[in-house]
Amino acid sequence: MTWRSRPKSGITFEVGAQLEARDRQKNWYAATIEKIDYDKERVLVHYRQWSRRHNEWFHWSSPYLRPLERVSLRRQGLMPPQAQPVPTLLINAKLFIYHD
């Protein structure tokens, strides 16, 4: 398989994969990938608990697709883990040590 454009990161692009998609009314819903069109670089998305007539095609780099993990984090009031800062080597820095 050759990717002409880069798929959206954080999403597994395979039939049955779960994600979150934004509909035309700008609401986000849990969804499942139903089909993948590699020639047109798009996925057919089924909004869970909705009729299949509402299925929509999205380009796989669309900003209207995002990983499903955000839904559960948002419901729990948690933020995604932040990257840990990389330790910095300081040259000629003063070091104070307090000792009992």
mmCIF file of N, CA and C in Angstrom:
data_model
loop_
_atom_site.group_PDB
_atom_site.id
_atom_site.type_symbol
_atom_site.label_atom_id
_atom_site.label_comp_id
_atom_site.label_asym_id
_atom_site.label_seq_id
_atom_site.Cartn_x
_atom_site.Cartn_y
_atom_site.Cartn_z
ATOM 1 N N MET A 1 0.838 -1.159 0.000
ATOM 2 C CA MET A 1 0.000 0.000 0.000
ATOM 3 C C MET A 1 0.892 1.233 0.000
ATOM 4 N N THR A 2 0.556 2.222 -0.799
ATOM 5 C CA THR A 2 1.307 3.454 -0.883
ATOM 6 C C THR A 2 0.431 4.597 -0.395
ATOM 7 N N TRP A 3 0.937 5.373 0.551
ATOM 8 C CA TRP A 3 0.191 6.519 1.069
ATOM 9 C C TRP A 3 0.617 7.751 0.287
ATOM 10 N N ARG A 4 -0.325 8.392 -0.394
ATOM 11 C CA ARG A 4 -0.025 9.641 -1.082
ATOM 12 C C ARG A 4 -0.063 10.815 -0.118
ATOM 13 N N SER A 5 -0.947 10.754 0.857
ATOM 14 C CA SER A 5 -0.973 11.756 1.918
ATOM 15 C C SER A 5 -0.967 11.014 3.245
ATOM 16 N N ARG A 6 -0.560 11.684 4.255
ATOM 17 C CA ARG A 6 -0.404 11.032 5.551
ATOM 18 C C ARG A 6 -1.747 10.915 6.271
ATOM 19 N N PRO A 7 -2.114 9.709 6.714
ATOM 20 C CA PRO A 7 -3.348 9.554 7.488
ATOM 21 C C PRO A 7 -3.253 10.254 8.833
ATOM 22 N N LYS A 8 -4.383 10.554 9.416
ATOM 23 C CA LYS A 8 -4.463 11.229 10.712
ATOM 24 C C LYS A 8 -3.783 10.379 11.784
ATOM 25 N N SER A 9 -2.880 10.965 12.537
ATOM 26 C CA SER A 9 -2.166 10.198 13.553
ATOM 27 C C SER A 9 -3.071 9.877 14.731
ATOM 28 N N GLY A 10 -2.786 8.769 15.383
ATOM 29 C CA GLY A 10 -3.548 8.348 16.538
ATOM 30 C C GLY A 10 -4.759 7.498 16.202
ATOM 31 N N ILE A 11 -5.056 7.340 14.914
ATOM 32 C CA ILE A 11 -6.200 6.546 14.484
ATOM 33 C C ILE A 11 -5.687 5.328 13.730
ATOM 34 N N THR A 12 -6.225 4.161 14.059
ATOM 35 C CA THR A 12 -5.885 2.942 13.334
ATOM 36 C C THR A 12 -6.824 2.844 12.144
ATOM 37 N N PHE A 13 -6.283 2.917 10.947
ATOM 38 C CA PHE A 13 -7.114 2.892 9.749
ATOM 39 C C PHE A 13 -7.283 1.465 9.264
ATOM 40 N N GLU A 14 -8.302 0.794 9.840
ATOM 41 C CA GLU A 14 -8.689 -0.542 9.425
ATOM 42 C C GLU A 14 -10.191 -0.683 9.659
ATOM 43 N N VAL A 15 -10.818 -1.545 8.888
ATOM 44 C CA VAL A 15 -12.258 -1.747 9.026
ATOM 45 C C VAL A 15 -12.551 -2.233 10.448
ATOM 46 N N GLY A 16 -13.523 -1.611 11.079
ATOM 47 C CA GLY A 16 -13.890 -1.955 12.447
ATOM 48 C C GLY A 16 -13.221 -1.099 13.503
ATOM 49 N N ALA A 17 -12.234 -0.300 13.106
ATOM 50 C CA ALA A 17 -11.545 0.556 14.078
ATOM 51 C C ALA A 17 -12.501 1.614 14.613
ATOM 52 N N GLN A 18 -12.333 1.938 15.887
ATOM 53 C CA GLN A 18 -13.194 2.928 16.525
ATOM 54 C C GLN A 18 -12.505 4.279 16.566
ATOM 55 N N LEU A 19 -13.284 5.324 16.404
ATOM 56 C CA LEU A 19 -12.782 6.681 16.416
ATOM 57 C C LEU A 19 -13.935 7.599 16.761
ATOM 58 N N GLU A 20 -13.698 8.890 16.721
ATOM 59 C CA GLU A 20 -14.743 9.868 16.916
ATOM 60 C C GLU A 20 -14.788 10.728 15.662
ATOM 61 N N ALA A 21 -16.006 11.029 15.164
ATOM 62 C CA ALA A 21 -16.161 11.811 13.940
ATOM 63 C C ALA A 21 -17.151 12.938 14.182
ATOM 64 N N ARG A 22 -16.949 14.039 13.465
ATOM 65 C CA ARG A 22 -17.824 15.209 13.600
ATOM 66 C C ARG A 22 -18.798 15.233 12.440
ATOM 67 N N ASP A 23 -20.080 15.376 12.744
ATOM 68 C CA ASP A 23 -21.092 15.396 11.689
ATOM 69 C C ASP A 23 -21.268 16.807 11.118
ATOM 70 N N ARG A 24 -22.211 16.944 10.198
ATOM 71 C CA ARG A 24 -22.435 18.234 9.526
ATOM 72 C C ARG A 24 -22.974 19.312 10.461
ATOM 73 N N GLN A 25 -23.572 18.896 11.585
ATOM 74 C CA GLN A 25 -24.074 19.858 12.566
ATOM 75 C C GLN A 25 -23.006 20.206 13.611
ATOM 76 N N LYS A 26 -21.776 19.767 13.366
ATOM 77 C CA LYS A 26 -20.611 20.059 14.212
ATOM 78 C C LYS A 26 -20.663 19.377 15.570
ATOM 79 N N ASN A 27 -21.325 18.216 15.642
ATOM 80 C CA ASN A 27 -21.354 17.408 16.858
ATOM 81 C C ASN A 27 -20.410 16.230 16.685
ATOM 82 N N TRP A 28 -19.689 15.870 17.757
ATOM 83 C CA TRP A 28 -18.773 14.735 17.726
ATOM 84 C C TRP A 28 -19.489 13.495 18.240
ATOM 85 N N TYR A 29 -19.312 12.363 17.519
ATOM 86 C CA TYR A 29 -19.926 11.093 17.906
ATOM 87 C C TYR A 29 -18.925 9.955 17.798
ATOM 88 N N ALA A 30 -19.100 8.959 18.658
ATOM 89 C CA ALA A 30 -18.309 7.732 18.535
ATOM 90 C C ALA A 30 -18.704 7.075 17.220
ATOM 91 N N ALA A 31 -17.717 6.552 16.509
ATOM 92 C CA ALA A 31 -17.968 5.992 15.182
ATOM 93 C C ALA A 31 -17.047 4.810 14.926
ATOM 94 N N THR A 32 -17.341 4.107 13.827
ATOM 95 C CA THR A 32 -16.560 2.941 13.413
ATOM 96 C C THR A 32 -16.245 3.072 11.931
ATOM 97 N N ILE A 33 -15.047 2.636 11.530
ATOM 98 C CA ILE A 33 -14.701 2.633 10.105
ATOM 99 C C ILE A 33 -15.359 1.430 9.448
ATOM 100 N N GLU A 34 -16.174 1.691 8.431
ATOM 101 C CA GLU A 34 -16.904 0.638 7.716
ATOM 102 C C GLU A 34 -16.152 0.164 6.470
ATOM 103 N N LYS A 35 -15.580 1.101 5.723
ATOM 104 C CA LYS A 35 -14.850 0.787 4.486
ATOM 105 C C LYS A 35 -13.678 1.739 4.348
ATOM 106 N N ILE A 36 -12.682 1.299 3.579
ATOM 107 C CA ILE A 36 -11.526 2.146 3.282
ATOM 108 C C ILE A 36 -11.344 2.176 1.771
ATOM 109 N N ASP A 37 -11.264 3.372 1.206
ATOM 110 C CA ASP A 37 -11.013 3.559 -0.220
ATOM 111 C C ASP A 37 -9.580 4.080 -0.358
ATOM 112 N N TYR A 38 -8.653 3.172 -0.661
ATOM 113 C CA TYR A 38 -7.238 3.545 -0.736
ATOM 114 C C TYR A 38 -6.936 4.438 -1.924
ATOM 115 N N ASP A 39 -7.680 4.288 -3.020
ATOM 116 C CA ASP A 39 -7.443 5.125 -4.202
ATOM 117 C C ASP A 39 -7.763 6.592 -3.933
ATOM 118 N N LYS A 40 -8.848 6.834 -3.210
ATOM 119 C CA LYS A 40 -9.260 8.210 -2.923
ATOM 120 C C LYS A 40 -8.840 8.670 -1.526
ATOM 121 N N GLU A 41 -8.111 7.803 -0.812
ATOM 122 C CA GLU A 41 -7.590 8.124 0.521
ATOM 123 C C GLU A 41 -8.697 8.600 1.455
ATOM 124 N N ARG A 42 -9.733 7.780 1.583
ATOM 125 C CA ARG A 42 -10.851 8.147 2.431
ATOM 126 C C ARG A 42 -11.416 6.931 3.146
ATOM 127 N N VAL A 43 -12.195 7.199 4.194
ATOM 128 C CA VAL A 43 -12.820 6.134 4.972
ATOM 129 C C VAL A 43 -14.313 6.411 5.084
ATOM 130 N N LEU A 44 -15.096 5.331 5.072
ATOM 131 C CA LEU A 44 -16.532 5.432 5.305
ATOM 132 C C LEU A 44 -16.758 5.212 6.789
ATOM 133 N N VAL A 45 -17.365 6.195 7.428
ATOM 134 C CA VAL A 45 -17.559 6.177 8.868
ATOM 135 C C VAL A 45 -19.027 5.947 9.198
ATOM 136 N N HIS A 46 -19.262 5.026 10.141
ATOM 137 C CA HIS A 46 -20.609 4.778 10.653
ATOM 138 C C HIS A 46 -20.696 5.339 12.066
ATOM 139 N N TYR A 47 -21.652 6.266 12.274
ATOM 140 C CA TYR A 47 -21.883 6.810 13.613
ATOM 141 C C TYR A 47 -22.625 5.757 14.423
ATOM 142 N N ARG A 48 -22.017 5.334 15.516
ATOM 143 C CA ARG A 48 -22.657 4.293 16.327
ATOM 144 C C ARG A 48 -23.983 4.787 16.888
ATOM 145 N N GLN A 49 -24.938 3.871 16.954
ATOM 146 C CA GLN A 49 -26.300 4.116 17.437
ATOM 147 C C GLN A 49 -27.097 5.013 16.488
ATOM 148 N N TRP A 50 -26.637 5.163 15.242
ATOM 149 C CA TRP A 50 -27.368 5.892 14.219
ATOM 150 C C TRP A 50 -27.592 4.966 13.034
ATOM 151 N N SER A 51 -28.595 5.275 12.242
ATOM 152 C CA SER A 51 -28.877 4.496 11.041
ATOM 153 C C SER A 51 -27.704 4.593 10.070
ATOM 154 N N ARG A 52 -27.493 3.539 9.292
ATOM 155 C CA ARG A 52 -26.400 3.528 8.312
ATOM 156 C C ARG A 52 -26.601 4.581 7.210
ATOM 157 N N ARG A 53 -27.802 5.091 7.063
ATOM 158 C CA ARG A 53 -28.024 6.133 6.038
ATOM 159 C C ARG A 53 -27.261 7.405 6.372
ATOM 160 N N HIS A 54 -26.811 7.537 7.637
ATOM 161 C CA HIS A 54 -26.034 8.706 8.054
ATOM 162 C C HIS A 54 -24.526 8.505 7.872
ATOM 163 N N ASN A 55 -24.111 7.342 7.393
ATOM 164 C CA ASN A 55 -22.678 7.094 7.172
ATOM 165 C C ASN A 55 -22.107 8.175 6.266
ATOM 166 N N GLU A 56 -20.859 8.532 6.504
ATOM 167 C CA GLU A 56 -20.210 9.583 5.715
ATOM 168 C C GLU A 56 -18.798 9.170 5.333
ATOM 169 N N TRP A 57 -18.371 9.651 4.158
ATOM 170 C CA TRP A 57 -16.990 9.484 3.723
ATOM 171 C C TRP A 57 -16.183 10.670 4.209
ATOM 172 N N PHE A 58 -14.991 10.386 4.749
ATOM 173 C CA PHE A 58 -14.061 11.427 5.186
ATOM 174 C C PHE A 58 -12.690 11.130 4.577
ATOM 175 N N HIS A 59 -11.987 12.181 4.163
ATOM 176 C CA HIS A 59 -10.580 12.008 3.789
ATOM 177 C C HIS A 59 -9.850 11.611 5.064
ATOM 178 N N TRP A 60 -8.881 10.693 4.961
ATOM 179 C CA TRP A 60 -8.275 10.176 6.195
ATOM 180 C C TRP A 60 -7.384 11.176 6.927
ATOM 181 N N SER A 61 -7.137 12.342 6.346
ATOM 182 C CA SER A 61 -6.413 13.377 7.097
ATOM 183 C C SER A 61 -7.373 14.471 7.577
ATOM 184 N N SER A 62 -8.666 14.215 7.518
ATOM 185 C CA SER A 62 -9.683 15.200 7.888
ATOM 186 C C SER A 62 -9.571 15.640 9.348
ATOM 187 N N PRO A 63 -9.760 16.934 9.606
ATOM 188 C CA PRO A 63 -9.790 17.404 10.995
ATOM 189 C C PRO A 63 -11.071 16.972 11.719
ATOM 190 N N TYR A 64 -12.008 16.374 10.986
ATOM 191 C CA TYR A 64 -13.268 15.918 11.580
ATOM 192 C C TYR A 64 -13.196 14.474 12.061
ATOM 193 N N LEU A 65 -12.003 13.921 12.110
ATOM 194 C CA LEU A 65 -11.769 12.593 12.685
ATOM 195 C C LEU A 65 -10.752 12.747 13.800
ATOM 196 N N ARG A 66 -10.974 12.012 14.890
ATOM 197 C CA ARG A 66 -9.994 12.024 15.977
ATOM 198 C C ARG A 66 -10.073 10.697 16.729
ATOM 199 N N PRO A 67 -9.017 10.361 17.468
ATOM 200 C CA PRO A 67 -9.010 9.097 18.205
ATOM 201 C C PRO A 67 -10.126 9.055 19.246
ATOM 202 N N LEU A 68 -10.634 7.884 19.503
ATOM 203 C CA LEU A 68 -11.743 7.701 20.446
ATOM 204 C C LEU A 68 -11.326 7.949 21.882
ATOM 205 N N GLU A 69 -10.083 7.790 22.229
ATOM 206 C CA GLU A 69 -9.633 7.925 23.619
ATOM 207 C C GLU A 69 -10.048 9.270 24.217
ATOM 208 N N ARG A 70 -10.140 10.300 23.422
ATOM 209 C CA ARG A 70 -10.492 11.620 23.935
ATOM 210 C C ARG A 70 -11.876 11.629 24.579
ATOM 211 N N VAL A 71 -12.783 10.791 24.067
ATOM 212 C CA VAL A 71 -14.137 10.753 24.608
ATOM 213 C C VAL A 71 -14.110 10.316 26.060
ATOM 214 N N SER A 72 -13.446 9.197 26.349
ATOM 215 C CA SER A 72 -13.432 8.688 27.722
ATOM 216 C C SER A 72 -12.659 9.628 28.640
ATOM 217 N N LEU A 73 -11.598 10.251 28.168
ATOM 218 C CA LEU A 73 -10.856 11.193 29.006
ATOM 219 C C LEU A 73 -11.719 12.402 29.350
ATOM 220 N N ARG A 74 -12.453 12.897 28.357
ATOM 221 C CA ARG A 74 -13.298 14.062 28.580
ATOM 222 C C ARG A 74 -14.410 13.729 29.581
ATOM 223 N N ARG A 75 -15.012 12.551 29.453
ATOM 224 C CA ARG A 75 -16.088 12.152 30.367
ATOM 225 C C ARG A 75 -15.586 12.023 31.797
ATOM 226 N N GLN A 76 -14.339 11.604 31.958
ATOM 227 C CA GLN A 76 -13.770 11.429 33.290
ATOM 228 C C GLN A 76 -13.180 12.732 33.829
ATOM 229 N N GLY A 77 -13.178 13.776 33.010
ATOM 230 C CA GLY A 77 -12.610 15.050 33.437
ATOM 231 C C GLY A 77 -11.107 15.046 33.475
ATOM 232 N N LEU A 78 -10.499 14.137 32.724
ATOM 233 C CA LEU A 78 -9.040 14.031 32.704
ATOM 234 C C LEU A 78 -8.478 14.637 31.443
ATOM 235 N N MET A 79 -7.293 15.129 31.551
ATOM 236 C CA MET A 79 -6.589 15.639 30.379
ATOM 237 C C MET A 79 -5.644 14.556 29.884
ATOM 238 N N PRO A 80 -5.334 14.533 28.578
ATOM 239 C CA PRO A 80 -4.349 13.573 28.093
ATOM 240 C C PRO A 80 -3.002 13.816 28.778
ATOM 241 N N PRO A 81 -2.211 12.757 28.958
ATOM 242 C CA PRO A 81 -0.921 12.941 29.630
ATOM 243 C C PRO A 81 -0.020 13.888 28.848
ATOM 244 N N GLN A 82 0.592 14.793 29.560
ATOM 245 C CA GLN A 82 1.516 15.737 28.939
ATOM 246 C C GLN A 82 2.884 15.083 28.831
ATOM 247 N N ALA A 83 3.612 15.475 27.833
ATOM 248 C CA ALA A 83 4.964 14.952 27.666
ATOM 249 C C ALA A 83 5.817 15.412 28.841
ATOM 250 N N GLN A 84 6.631 14.523 29.349
ATOM 251 C CA GLN A 84 7.506 14.873 30.462
ATOM 252 C C GLN A 84 8.651 15.745 29.942
ATOM 253 N N PRO A 85 9.009 16.771 30.680
ATOM 254 C CA PRO A 85 10.096 17.627 30.211
ATOM 255 C C PRO A 85 11.416 16.860 30.169
ATOM 256 N N VAL A 86 12.217 17.190 29.203
ATOM 257 C CA VAL A 86 13.526 16.558 29.060
ATOM 258 C C VAL A 86 14.491 17.280 29.983
ATOM 259 N N PRO A 87 15.238 16.529 30.812
ATOM 260 C CA PRO A 87 16.205 17.187 31.700
ATOM 261 C C PRO A 87 17.209 18.004 30.889
ATOM 262 N N THR A 88 17.531 19.167 31.422
ATOM 263 C CA THR A 88 18.460 20.056 30.737
ATOM 264 C C THR A 88 19.773 20.084 31.492
ATOM 265 N N LEU A 89 20.867 20.005 30.780
ATOM 266 C CA LEU A 89 22.194 20.099 31.371
ATOM 267 C C LEU A 89 22.567 21.573 31.448
ATOM 268 N N LEU A 90 22.810 22.040 32.652
ATOM 269 C CA LEU A 90 23.189 23.435 32.841
ATOM 270 C C LEU A 90 24.684 23.511 33.104
ATOM 271 N N ILE A 91 25.341 24.354 32.378
ATOM 272 C CA ILE A 91 26.778 24.549 32.550
ATOM 273 C C ILE A 91 26.986 25.840 33.318
ATOM 274 N N ASN A 92 27.904 25.802 34.297
ATOM 275 C CA ASN A 92 28.209 26.941 35.160
ATOM 276 C C ASN A 92 27.009 27.366 36.008
ATOM 277 N N ALA A 93 26.119 26.438 36.307
ATOM 278 C CA ALA A 93 24.973 26.740 37.166
ATOM 279 C C ALA A 93 25.369 26.508 38.613
ATOM 280 N N LYS A 94 24.801 27.289 39.511
ATOM 281 C CA LYS A 94 25.080 27.115 40.931
ATOM 282 C C LYS A 94 24.161 26.046 41.480
ATOM 283 N N LEU A 95 24.699 25.212 42.353
ATOM 284 C CA LEU A 95 23.954 24.125 42.947
ATOM 285 C C LEU A 95 23.948 24.335 44.455
ATOM 286 N N PHE A 96 22.752 24.438 45.023
ATOM 287 C CA PHE A 96 22.619 24.587 46.464
ATOM 288 C C PHE A 96 22.096 23.288 47.024
ATOM 289 N N ILE A 97 22.772 22.781 48.039
ATOM 290 C CA ILE A 97 22.349 21.534 48.680
ATOM 291 C C ILE A 97 22.056 21.836 50.133
ATOM 292 N N TYR A 98 20.866 21.505 50.556
ATOM 293 C CA TYR A 98 20.477 21.685 51.952
ATOM 294 C C TYR A 98 20.611 20.344 52.626
ATOM 295 N N HIS A 99 21.285 20.324 53.760
ATOM 296 C CA HIS A 99 21.530 19.070 54.446
ATOM 297 C C HIS A 99 21.202 19.232 55.919
ATOM 298 N N ASP A 100 20.439 18.305 56.517
ATOM 299 C CA ASP A 100 20.152 18.348 57.956
ATOM 300 C C ASP A 100 21.284 17.813 58.749
#
